[in-house]
XYZ file of C-alpha atoms in Angstrom:
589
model
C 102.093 -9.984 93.795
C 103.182 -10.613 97.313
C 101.502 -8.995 100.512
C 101.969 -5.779 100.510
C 101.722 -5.512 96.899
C 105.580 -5.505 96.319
C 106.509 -6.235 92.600
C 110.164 -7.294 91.933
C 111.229 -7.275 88.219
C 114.662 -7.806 86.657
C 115.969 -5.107 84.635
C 116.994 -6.668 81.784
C 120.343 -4.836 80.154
C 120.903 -7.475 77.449
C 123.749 -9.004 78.173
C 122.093 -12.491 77.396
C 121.620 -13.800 74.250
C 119.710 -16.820 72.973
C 123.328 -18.482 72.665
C 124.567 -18.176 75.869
C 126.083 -21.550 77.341
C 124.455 -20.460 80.910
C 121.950 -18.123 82.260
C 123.663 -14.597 83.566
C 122.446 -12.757 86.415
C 120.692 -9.689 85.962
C 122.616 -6.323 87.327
C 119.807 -4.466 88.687
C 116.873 -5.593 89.718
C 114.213 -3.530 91.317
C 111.006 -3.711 94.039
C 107.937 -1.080 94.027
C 105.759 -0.745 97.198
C 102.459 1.715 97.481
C 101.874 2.682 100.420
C 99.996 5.667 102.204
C 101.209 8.852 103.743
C 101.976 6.696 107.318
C 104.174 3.729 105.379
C 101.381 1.387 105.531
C 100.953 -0.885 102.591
C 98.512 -0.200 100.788
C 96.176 -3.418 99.585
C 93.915 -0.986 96.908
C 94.922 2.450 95.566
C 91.812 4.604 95.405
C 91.903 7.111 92.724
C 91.814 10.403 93.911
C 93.583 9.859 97.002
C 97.392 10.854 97.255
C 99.856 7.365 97.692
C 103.136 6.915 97.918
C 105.932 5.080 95.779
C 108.977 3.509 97.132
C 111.226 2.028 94.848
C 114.414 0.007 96.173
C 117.197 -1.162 93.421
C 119.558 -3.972 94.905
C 122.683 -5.141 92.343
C 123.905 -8.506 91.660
C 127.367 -7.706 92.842
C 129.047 -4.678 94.279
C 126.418 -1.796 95.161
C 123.952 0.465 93.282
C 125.923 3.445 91.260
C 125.468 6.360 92.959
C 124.368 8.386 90.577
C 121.182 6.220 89.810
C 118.389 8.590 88.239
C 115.620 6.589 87.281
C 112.393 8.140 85.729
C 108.873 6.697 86.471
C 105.222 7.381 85.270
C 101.980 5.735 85.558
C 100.112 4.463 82.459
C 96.763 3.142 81.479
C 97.770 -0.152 80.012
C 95.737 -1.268 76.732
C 96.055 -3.332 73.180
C 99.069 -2.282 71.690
C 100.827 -0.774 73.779
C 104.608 -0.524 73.389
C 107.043 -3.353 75.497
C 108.148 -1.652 79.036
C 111.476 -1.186 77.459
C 110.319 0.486 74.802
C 108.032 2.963 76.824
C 110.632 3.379 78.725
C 113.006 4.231 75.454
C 110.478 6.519 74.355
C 110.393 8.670 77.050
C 113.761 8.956 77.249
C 113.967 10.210 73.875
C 110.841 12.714 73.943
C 111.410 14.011 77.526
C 107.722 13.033 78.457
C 104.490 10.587 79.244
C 101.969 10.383 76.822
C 98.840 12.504 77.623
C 96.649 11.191 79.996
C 99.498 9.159 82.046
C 100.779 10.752 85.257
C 104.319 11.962 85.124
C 106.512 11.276 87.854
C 109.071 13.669 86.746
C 110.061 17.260 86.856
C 108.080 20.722 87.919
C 104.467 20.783 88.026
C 103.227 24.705 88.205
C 100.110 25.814 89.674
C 99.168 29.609 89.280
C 95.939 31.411 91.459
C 94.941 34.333 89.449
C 93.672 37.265 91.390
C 89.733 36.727 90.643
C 90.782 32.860 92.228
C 90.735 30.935 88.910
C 93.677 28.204 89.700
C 95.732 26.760 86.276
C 98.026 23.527 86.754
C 100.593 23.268 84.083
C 103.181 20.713 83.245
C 106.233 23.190 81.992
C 107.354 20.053 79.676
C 104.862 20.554 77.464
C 104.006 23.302 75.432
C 101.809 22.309 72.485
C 98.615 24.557 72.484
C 96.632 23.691 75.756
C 98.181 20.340 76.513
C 100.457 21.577 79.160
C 97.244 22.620 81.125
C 96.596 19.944 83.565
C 93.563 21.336 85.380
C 91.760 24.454 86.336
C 89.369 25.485 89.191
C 87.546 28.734 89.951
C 86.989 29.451 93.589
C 83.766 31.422 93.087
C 83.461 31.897 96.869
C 86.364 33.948 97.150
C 89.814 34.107 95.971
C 92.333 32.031 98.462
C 94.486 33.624 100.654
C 97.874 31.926 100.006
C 98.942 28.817 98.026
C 101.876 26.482 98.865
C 103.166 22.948 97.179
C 103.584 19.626 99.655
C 105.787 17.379 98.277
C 105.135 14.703 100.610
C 101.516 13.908 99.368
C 102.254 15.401 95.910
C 99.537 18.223 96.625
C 99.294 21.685 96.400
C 97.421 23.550 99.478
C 95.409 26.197 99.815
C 93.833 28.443 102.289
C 90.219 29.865 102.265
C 89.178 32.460 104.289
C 85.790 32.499 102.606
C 84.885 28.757 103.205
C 86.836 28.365 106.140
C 88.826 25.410 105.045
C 91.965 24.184 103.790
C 91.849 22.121 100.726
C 94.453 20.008 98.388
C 94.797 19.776 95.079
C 96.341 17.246 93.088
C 97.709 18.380 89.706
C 95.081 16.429 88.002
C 92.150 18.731 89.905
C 91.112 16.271 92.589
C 90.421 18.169 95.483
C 89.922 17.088 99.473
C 89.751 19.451 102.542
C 92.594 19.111 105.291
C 91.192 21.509 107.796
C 87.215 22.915 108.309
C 85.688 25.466 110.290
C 88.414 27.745 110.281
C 88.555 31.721 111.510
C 90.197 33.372 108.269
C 92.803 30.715 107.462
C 95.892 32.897 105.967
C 99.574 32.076 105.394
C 100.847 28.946 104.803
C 104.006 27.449 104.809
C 104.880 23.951 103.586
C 106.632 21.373 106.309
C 109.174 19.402 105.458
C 107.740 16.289 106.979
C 104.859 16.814 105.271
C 101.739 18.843 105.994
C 101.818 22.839 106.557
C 101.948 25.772 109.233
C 98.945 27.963 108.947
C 98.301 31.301 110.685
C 94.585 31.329 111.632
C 94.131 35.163 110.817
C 90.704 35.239 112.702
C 91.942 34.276 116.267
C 95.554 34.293 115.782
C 96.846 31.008 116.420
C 99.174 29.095 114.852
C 98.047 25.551 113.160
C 100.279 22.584 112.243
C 98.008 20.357 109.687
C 99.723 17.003 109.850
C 98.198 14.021 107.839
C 94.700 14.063 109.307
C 95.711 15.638 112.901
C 95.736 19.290 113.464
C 97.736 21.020 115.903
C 97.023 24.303 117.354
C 98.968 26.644 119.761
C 97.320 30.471 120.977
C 100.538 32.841 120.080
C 98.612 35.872 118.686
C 101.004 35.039 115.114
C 101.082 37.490 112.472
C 103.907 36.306 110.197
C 105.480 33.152 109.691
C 108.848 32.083 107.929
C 110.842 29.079 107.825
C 114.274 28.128 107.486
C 114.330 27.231 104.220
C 114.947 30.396 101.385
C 113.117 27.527 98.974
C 111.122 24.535 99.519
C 109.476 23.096 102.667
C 110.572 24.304 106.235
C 112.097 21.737 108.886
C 111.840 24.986 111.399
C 109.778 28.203 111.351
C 109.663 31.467 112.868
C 106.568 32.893 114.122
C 106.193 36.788 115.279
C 103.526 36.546 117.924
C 102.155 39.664 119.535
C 105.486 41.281 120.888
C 107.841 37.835 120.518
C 109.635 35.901 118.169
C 108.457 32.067 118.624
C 110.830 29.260 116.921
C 109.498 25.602 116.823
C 110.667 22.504 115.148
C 108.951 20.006 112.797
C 107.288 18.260 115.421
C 106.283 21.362 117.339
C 108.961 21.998 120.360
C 109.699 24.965 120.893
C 113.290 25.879 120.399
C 113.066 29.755 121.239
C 110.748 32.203 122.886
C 112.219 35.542 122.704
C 111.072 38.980 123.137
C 110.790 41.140 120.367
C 108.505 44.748 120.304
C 108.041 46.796 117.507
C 109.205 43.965 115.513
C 108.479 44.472 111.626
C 109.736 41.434 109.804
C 111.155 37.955 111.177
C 113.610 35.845 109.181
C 115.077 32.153 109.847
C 118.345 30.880 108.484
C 120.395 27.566 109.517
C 121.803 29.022 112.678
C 119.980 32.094 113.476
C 116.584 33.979 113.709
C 116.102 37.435 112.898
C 113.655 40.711 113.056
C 113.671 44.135 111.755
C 112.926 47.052 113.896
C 113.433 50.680 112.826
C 117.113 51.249 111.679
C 117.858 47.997 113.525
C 118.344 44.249 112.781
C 118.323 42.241 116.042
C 119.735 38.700 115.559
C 119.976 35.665 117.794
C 121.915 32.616 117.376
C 120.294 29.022 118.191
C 123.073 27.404 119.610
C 123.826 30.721 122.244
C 120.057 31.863 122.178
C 120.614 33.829 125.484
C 123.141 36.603 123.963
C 121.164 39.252 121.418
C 122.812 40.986 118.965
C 122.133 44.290 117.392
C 123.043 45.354 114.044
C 123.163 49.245 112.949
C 121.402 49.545 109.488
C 121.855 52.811 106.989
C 117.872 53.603 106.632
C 114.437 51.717 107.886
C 113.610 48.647 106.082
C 110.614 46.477 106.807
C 111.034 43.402 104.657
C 114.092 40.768 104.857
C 115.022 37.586 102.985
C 118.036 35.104 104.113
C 120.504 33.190 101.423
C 119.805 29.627 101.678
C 123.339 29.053 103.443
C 121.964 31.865 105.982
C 124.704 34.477 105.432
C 123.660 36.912 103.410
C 120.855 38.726 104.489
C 118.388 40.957 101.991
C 117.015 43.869 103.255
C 114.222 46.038 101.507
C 110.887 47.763 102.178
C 107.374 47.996 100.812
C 107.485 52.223 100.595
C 110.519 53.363 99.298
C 113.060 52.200 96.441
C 116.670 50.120 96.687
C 118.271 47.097 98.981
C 120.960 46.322 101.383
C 122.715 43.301 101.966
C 124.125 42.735 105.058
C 126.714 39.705 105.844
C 125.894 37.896 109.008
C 129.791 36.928 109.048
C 131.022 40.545 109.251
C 127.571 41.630 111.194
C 127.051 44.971 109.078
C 125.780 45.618 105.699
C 128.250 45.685 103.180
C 126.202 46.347 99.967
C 123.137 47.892 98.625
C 121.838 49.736 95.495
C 119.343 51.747 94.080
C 116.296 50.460 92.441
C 113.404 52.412 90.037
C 111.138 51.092 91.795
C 110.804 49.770 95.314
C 111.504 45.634 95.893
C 108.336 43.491 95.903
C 110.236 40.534 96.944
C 113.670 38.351 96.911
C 113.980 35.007 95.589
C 116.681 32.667 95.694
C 118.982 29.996 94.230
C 121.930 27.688 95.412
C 124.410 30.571 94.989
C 122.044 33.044 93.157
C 119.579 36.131 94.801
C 116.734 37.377 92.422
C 114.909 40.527 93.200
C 111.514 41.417 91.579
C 110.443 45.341 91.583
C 106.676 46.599 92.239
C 106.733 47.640 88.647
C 107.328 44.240 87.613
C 109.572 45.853 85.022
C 113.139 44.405 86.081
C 114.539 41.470 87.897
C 117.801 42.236 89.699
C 120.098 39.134 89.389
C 122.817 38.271 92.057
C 125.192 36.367 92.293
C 125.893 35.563 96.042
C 129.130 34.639 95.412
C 130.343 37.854 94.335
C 129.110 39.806 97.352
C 131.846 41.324 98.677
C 132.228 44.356 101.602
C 132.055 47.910 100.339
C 131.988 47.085 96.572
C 129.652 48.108 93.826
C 126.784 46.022 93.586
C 127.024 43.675 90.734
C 123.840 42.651 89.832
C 122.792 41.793 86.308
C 119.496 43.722 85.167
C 116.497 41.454 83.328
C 114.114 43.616 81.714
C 110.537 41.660 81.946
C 108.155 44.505 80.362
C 106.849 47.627 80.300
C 106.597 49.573 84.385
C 102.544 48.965 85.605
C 100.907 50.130 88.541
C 101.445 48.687 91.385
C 98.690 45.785 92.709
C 97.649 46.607 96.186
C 95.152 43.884 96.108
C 97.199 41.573 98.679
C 100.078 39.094 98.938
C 101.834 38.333 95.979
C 104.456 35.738 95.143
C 105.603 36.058 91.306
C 109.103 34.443 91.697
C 109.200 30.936 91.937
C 112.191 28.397 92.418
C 111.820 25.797 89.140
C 113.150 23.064 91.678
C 114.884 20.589 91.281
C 115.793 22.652 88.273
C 118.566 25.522 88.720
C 116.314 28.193 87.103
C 113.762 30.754 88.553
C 110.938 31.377 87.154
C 110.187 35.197 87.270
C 106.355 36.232 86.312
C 105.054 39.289 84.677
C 101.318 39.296 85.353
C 99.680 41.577 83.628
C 101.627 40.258 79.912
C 100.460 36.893 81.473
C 103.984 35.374 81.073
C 106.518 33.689 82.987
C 110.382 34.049 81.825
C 112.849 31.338 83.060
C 116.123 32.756 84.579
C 119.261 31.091 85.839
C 122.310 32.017 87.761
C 124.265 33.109 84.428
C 121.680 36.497 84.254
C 123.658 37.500 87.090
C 126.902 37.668 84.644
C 125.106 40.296 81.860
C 121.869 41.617 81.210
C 121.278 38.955 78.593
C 117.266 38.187 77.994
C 115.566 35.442 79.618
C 116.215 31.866 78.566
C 112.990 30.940 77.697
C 109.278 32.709 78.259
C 106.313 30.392 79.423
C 102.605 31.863 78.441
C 100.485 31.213 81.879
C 97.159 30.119 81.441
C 94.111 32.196 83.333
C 93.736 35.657 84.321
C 95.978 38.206 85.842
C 98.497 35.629 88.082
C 99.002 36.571 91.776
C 101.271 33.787 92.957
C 102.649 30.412 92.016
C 104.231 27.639 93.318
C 106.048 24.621 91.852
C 105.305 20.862 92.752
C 108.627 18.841 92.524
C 106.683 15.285 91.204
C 110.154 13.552 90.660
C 111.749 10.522 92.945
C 112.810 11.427 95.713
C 116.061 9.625 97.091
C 115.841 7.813 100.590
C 119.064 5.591 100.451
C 121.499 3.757 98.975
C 118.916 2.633 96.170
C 115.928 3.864 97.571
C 113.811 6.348 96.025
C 110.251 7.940 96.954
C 107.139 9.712 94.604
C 104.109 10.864 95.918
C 101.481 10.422 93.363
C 97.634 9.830 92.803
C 95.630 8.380 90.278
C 92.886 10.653 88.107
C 90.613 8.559 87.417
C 89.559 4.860 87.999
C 90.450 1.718 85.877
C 94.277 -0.509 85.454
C 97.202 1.337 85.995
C 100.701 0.433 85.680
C 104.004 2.061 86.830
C 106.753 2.110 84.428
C 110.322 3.144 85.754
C 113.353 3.603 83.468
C 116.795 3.043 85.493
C 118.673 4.970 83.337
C 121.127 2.805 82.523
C 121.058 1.360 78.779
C 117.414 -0.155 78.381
C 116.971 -0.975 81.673
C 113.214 -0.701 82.767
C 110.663 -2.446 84.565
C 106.720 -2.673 84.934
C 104.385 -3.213 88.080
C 100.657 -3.663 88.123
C 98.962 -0.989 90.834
C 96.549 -2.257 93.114
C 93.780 -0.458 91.807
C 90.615 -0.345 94.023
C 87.344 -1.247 91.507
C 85.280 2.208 91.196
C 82.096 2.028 89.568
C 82.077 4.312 86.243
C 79.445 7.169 86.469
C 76.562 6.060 83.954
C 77.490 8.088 80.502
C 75.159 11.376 80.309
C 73.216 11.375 76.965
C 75.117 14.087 74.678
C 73.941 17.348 73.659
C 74.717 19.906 71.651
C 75.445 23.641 71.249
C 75.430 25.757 68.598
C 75.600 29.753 67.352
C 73.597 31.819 66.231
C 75.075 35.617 65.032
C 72.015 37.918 65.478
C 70.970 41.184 63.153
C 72.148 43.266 66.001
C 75.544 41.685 65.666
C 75.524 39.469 69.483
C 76.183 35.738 69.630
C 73.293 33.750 71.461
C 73.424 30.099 72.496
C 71.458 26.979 71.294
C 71.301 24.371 73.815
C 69.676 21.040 72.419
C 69.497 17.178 73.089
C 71.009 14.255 71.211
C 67.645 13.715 69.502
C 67.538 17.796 68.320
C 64.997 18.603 70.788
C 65.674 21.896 72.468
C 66.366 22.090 76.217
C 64.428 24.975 77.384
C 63.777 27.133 80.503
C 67.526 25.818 81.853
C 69.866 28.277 83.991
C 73.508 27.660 84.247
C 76.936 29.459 83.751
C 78.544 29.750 80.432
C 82.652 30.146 80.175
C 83.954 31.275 77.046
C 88.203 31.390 76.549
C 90.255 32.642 73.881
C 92.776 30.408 72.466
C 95.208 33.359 71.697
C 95.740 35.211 74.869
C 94.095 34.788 78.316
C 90.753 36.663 77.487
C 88.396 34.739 79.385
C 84.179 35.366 80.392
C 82.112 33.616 82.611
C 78.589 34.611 82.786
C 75.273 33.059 83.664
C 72.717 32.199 81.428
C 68.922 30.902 80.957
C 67.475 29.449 77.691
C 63.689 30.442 76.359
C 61.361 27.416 75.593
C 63.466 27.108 72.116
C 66.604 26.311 73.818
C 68.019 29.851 72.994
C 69.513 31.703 75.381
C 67.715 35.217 76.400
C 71.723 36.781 76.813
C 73.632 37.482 73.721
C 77.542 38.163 73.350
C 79.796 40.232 71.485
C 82.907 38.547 70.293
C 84.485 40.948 68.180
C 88.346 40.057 67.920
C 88.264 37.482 70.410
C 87.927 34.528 68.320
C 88.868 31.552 68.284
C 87.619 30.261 71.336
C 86.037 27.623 73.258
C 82.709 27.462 74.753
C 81.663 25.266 77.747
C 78.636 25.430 79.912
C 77.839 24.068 83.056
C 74.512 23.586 84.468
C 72.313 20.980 86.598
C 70.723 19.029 83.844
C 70.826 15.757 82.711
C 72.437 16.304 79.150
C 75.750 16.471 78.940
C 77.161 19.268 76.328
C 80.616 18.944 74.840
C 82.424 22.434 74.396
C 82.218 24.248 71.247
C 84.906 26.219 68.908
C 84.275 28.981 67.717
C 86.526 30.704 65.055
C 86.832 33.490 63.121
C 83.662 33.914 60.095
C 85.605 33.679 56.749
């Protein structure tokens, strides 16, 4: 390896042979860099700490084809292992890494429940548990909002509890960005990298950059940016009785009055608010001239189409939409709804609206909009009406980027249903239903973990490793066999020594509860302990967490009824020295 740690491999497409009169050229061939989240190459990767990829293809004559795609993972190399170009082959064929390599491809999904347990799930897989990634419960308090950073390959969240912003890799590693917060609240994801946060405790508004933190006094209370899905290269702030718009970097585009305003919204070319029977609109490029637009009702909610045109308009208290095109400047559709519109979602050319009830998702397409027609809007049916959740922000639709398909959750059946543009056409059933892991989800948000491209050739991944040891990137081009290999410059990490093993076990009482055993690898019990015991069913989301304290026989004083919840898994936690490996428990026969 070279400075820098810059490995350059031929991708081999076999067009030699052991008979040919003279050596060929290879078409592609391929360089990998790691470096960190300013461009600086990196001389050791540490595990747990996000990195970047950069990947540059060069050909041997002409240029790269423009639709290269290539497909990359990182893999524990060991005795046996399959050639690149086989790995490579096989993942082609199977659509996926072998557990316990990091995928560089596709959707990752976290989901925050609504008593703060957090589930990270790999869509791609769907055997049993396997597509669970990792889980954390924030037992301080649940977090206030959740958003995904592409650039570092993160998910953040805010805690109002702790005071902090964290990220979390999909694996479960987890650093703070930002401490000693006032009520951190809404976030939105930057496009450079980093997030917008609205302090909730003092009102300002906070730009967390990779280890900087901006902060500017506004009074904020709402944020948008300019992007109907993904990360924002401009946002909107309402602050106190004005509408604020800044760039990436922080300059301020627009300071505007706006009192009484309700909602903001940010397209391409224009911001906009909502006040009573009103929709006041200003363009960027003429910000001096305001424009009013008349609206048929009060609405205090508003989404904008991702080409900034068509604008949704709804409200948290009453029932049905309008649509109003920014082209014509008045509304020239809306409907009636059985329930009012929790929130609007969209697509390329597709708008997805979710009702309170969580019964229906309305499906749009955007294309069709036209003035004074009939609403066409293809009807999903998700499940049975429920009451309405009034326990704070929700976000249940979720872009399955860079896939064209929404992903459109029903909490309290625990299950998210994958929808496309066609649902727009008919009220056909979803194409495909996803069981969530956790309790009751409350939001989501989806990690796009594939390459990136820069360039003619160039492709980024942001990535981290989960635990310590040799790891190797594998990349398939895409093109026949054509793969390559690299070595990562792993930094050494000293293993944690191996805790001795326990064991627990089950014991069904006369009364009909379930106590806990708790003994050492010897058989010797491990008495007077206090900890937390979790308990999940493997059919369902049932899941108990409770604490518990053993006697001096290692039983523990709190028993358990478990009546029609089996199978499940028991794991316990507690500060001891013995380490105890989780325990199935199934059905008596």
């Amino acid at each position: 390896m070279t400075a820098g740690w810059r490995a350059a491999v031929a991708l081999l497409l076999g067009l030699a042979s052991a008979g040919t009169a003279q050596e060929l050229k290879e078409p592609l061939t391929a360089s990998a860099a790691f470096v960190d989240d300013t461009g600086q190459s990196l001389a050791e990767i540490t595990p747990g700490v996000p990195f970047r990829i950069r990947l540059q293809f060069q050909a041997a004559m002409g240029s790269v084809p423009s639709d290269l795609r290539p497909m990359a993972w990182l893999r524990q190399p060991g005795q046996g292992d399959l050639t690149c170009a086989e790995t490579a082959a096989a993942y082609r064929a199977s659509g996926s890494a072998a557990l316990g390599s990091v995928d560089l491809n596709g959707p990752v999904l976290a989901v925050l429940a609504r008593d703060g347990a957090l589930s990270v799930l790999d869509p791609q897989r769907s055997l049993g548990s396997a597509n669970l990634l990792a889980a954390h419960l924030f037992q301080e308090g649940a977090p206030a909002d959740m958003v995904a950073d592409p650039q570092s390959g993160r998910f953040l969240l805010s805690l109002p509890a702790r005071g902090e912003v964290v990220a979390m890799t999909p694996y479960g590693q987890m650093q703070p960005v930002a401490r000693g917060l006032d009520r951190p609240g809404a976030l939105l994801a930057a496009a450079s990298g980093g997030a917008w946060l609205i302090e909730e405790g003092s009102g300002d508004l906070l730009r967390l950059g990779a280890g900087t933190t901006a902060r500017w006094p506004l009074g904020a209370r709402a944020l948008v940016g300019d992007a109907a899905a993904g990360p924002a290269r401009r946002v909107a702030v309402l602050a106190g009785d004005k509408v604020v718009v800044l760039q990436d970097d922080g300059t301020t585009l627009l300071n505007h009055p706006a009192p009484g305003a309700l909602a903001v919204g940010l397209g391409p070319d224009a911001v906009m608010w909502l006040r009573p029977g009103r929709l006041h609109l200003l363009w960027l490029d003429t910000p001096e001239r305001e424009v009013q637009i008349a609206l048929p009702g009060n609405f205090d909610r508003l989404a904008v189409s991702p080409q900034g045109r068509m604008i949704y308009l709804f409200a948290h208290d009453r029932s049905g939409f309008a649509v109003l095109d920014l082209a014509l400047g008045r509304v020239v559709q809306g409907a009636e709804t059985a329930s009012p519109v929790a929130e609007v979602a969209f697509l390329p050319d597709t708008a997805m609206l979710r009702l309170q009830d969580q019964s229906v998702v309305g499906v749009m397409d955007l294309r069709l909009v036209r003035p004074d027609a009939e609403a066409a809007m293809g009807q999903v049916a998700l499940g049975p009406p429920q009451p309405v959740w009034d326990g704070g922000l929700q976000r249940l639709l979720v872009p399955l980027l860079p896939e064209p398909a929404m992903l459109a959750i029903h909490a309290d059946s625990f299950t998210g249903f994958v929808l496309d543009a066609r649902n727009a056409l008919s009220n056909r059933p979803p194409m495909e239903a996803m069981r969530l892991r956790g309790g009751i989800p409350r939001m989501a948000s989806v990690l796009d973990r594939s390459l990136r491209p820069q360039g003619p050739g160039q492709f980024i991944a942001a990535a981290s490793l989960p635990r310590p040891g040799p790891w190797q990137l594998v990349v398939s081009a895409g093109l026949g066999q054509a793969a390559f290999c690299a070595l990562l410059p792993v930094a050494p990490g000293e293993q944690p020594p191996a805790l001795p093993q326990g064991r627990i076990t089950a014991q069904t009482q006369p009364d009909g509860t379930l106590r806990l055993r708790l003994l050492r690898d010897d058989g010797q019990p491990v008495a007077d302990l206090t900890g937390w015991v979790d308990m999940a069913a493997l059919i369902g989301n049932w899941r108990q967490r409770q604490p518990f304290q053993t006697d001096s026989s290692g039983l523990t004083r709190q028993g358990w009824k478990l009546d029609g919840m089996r199978p499940l898994v028991v794991t316990v936690s507690a500060d001891t020295a013995v380490e105890f490996p989780p325990l199935m428990l199934e059905e008596p026969r």
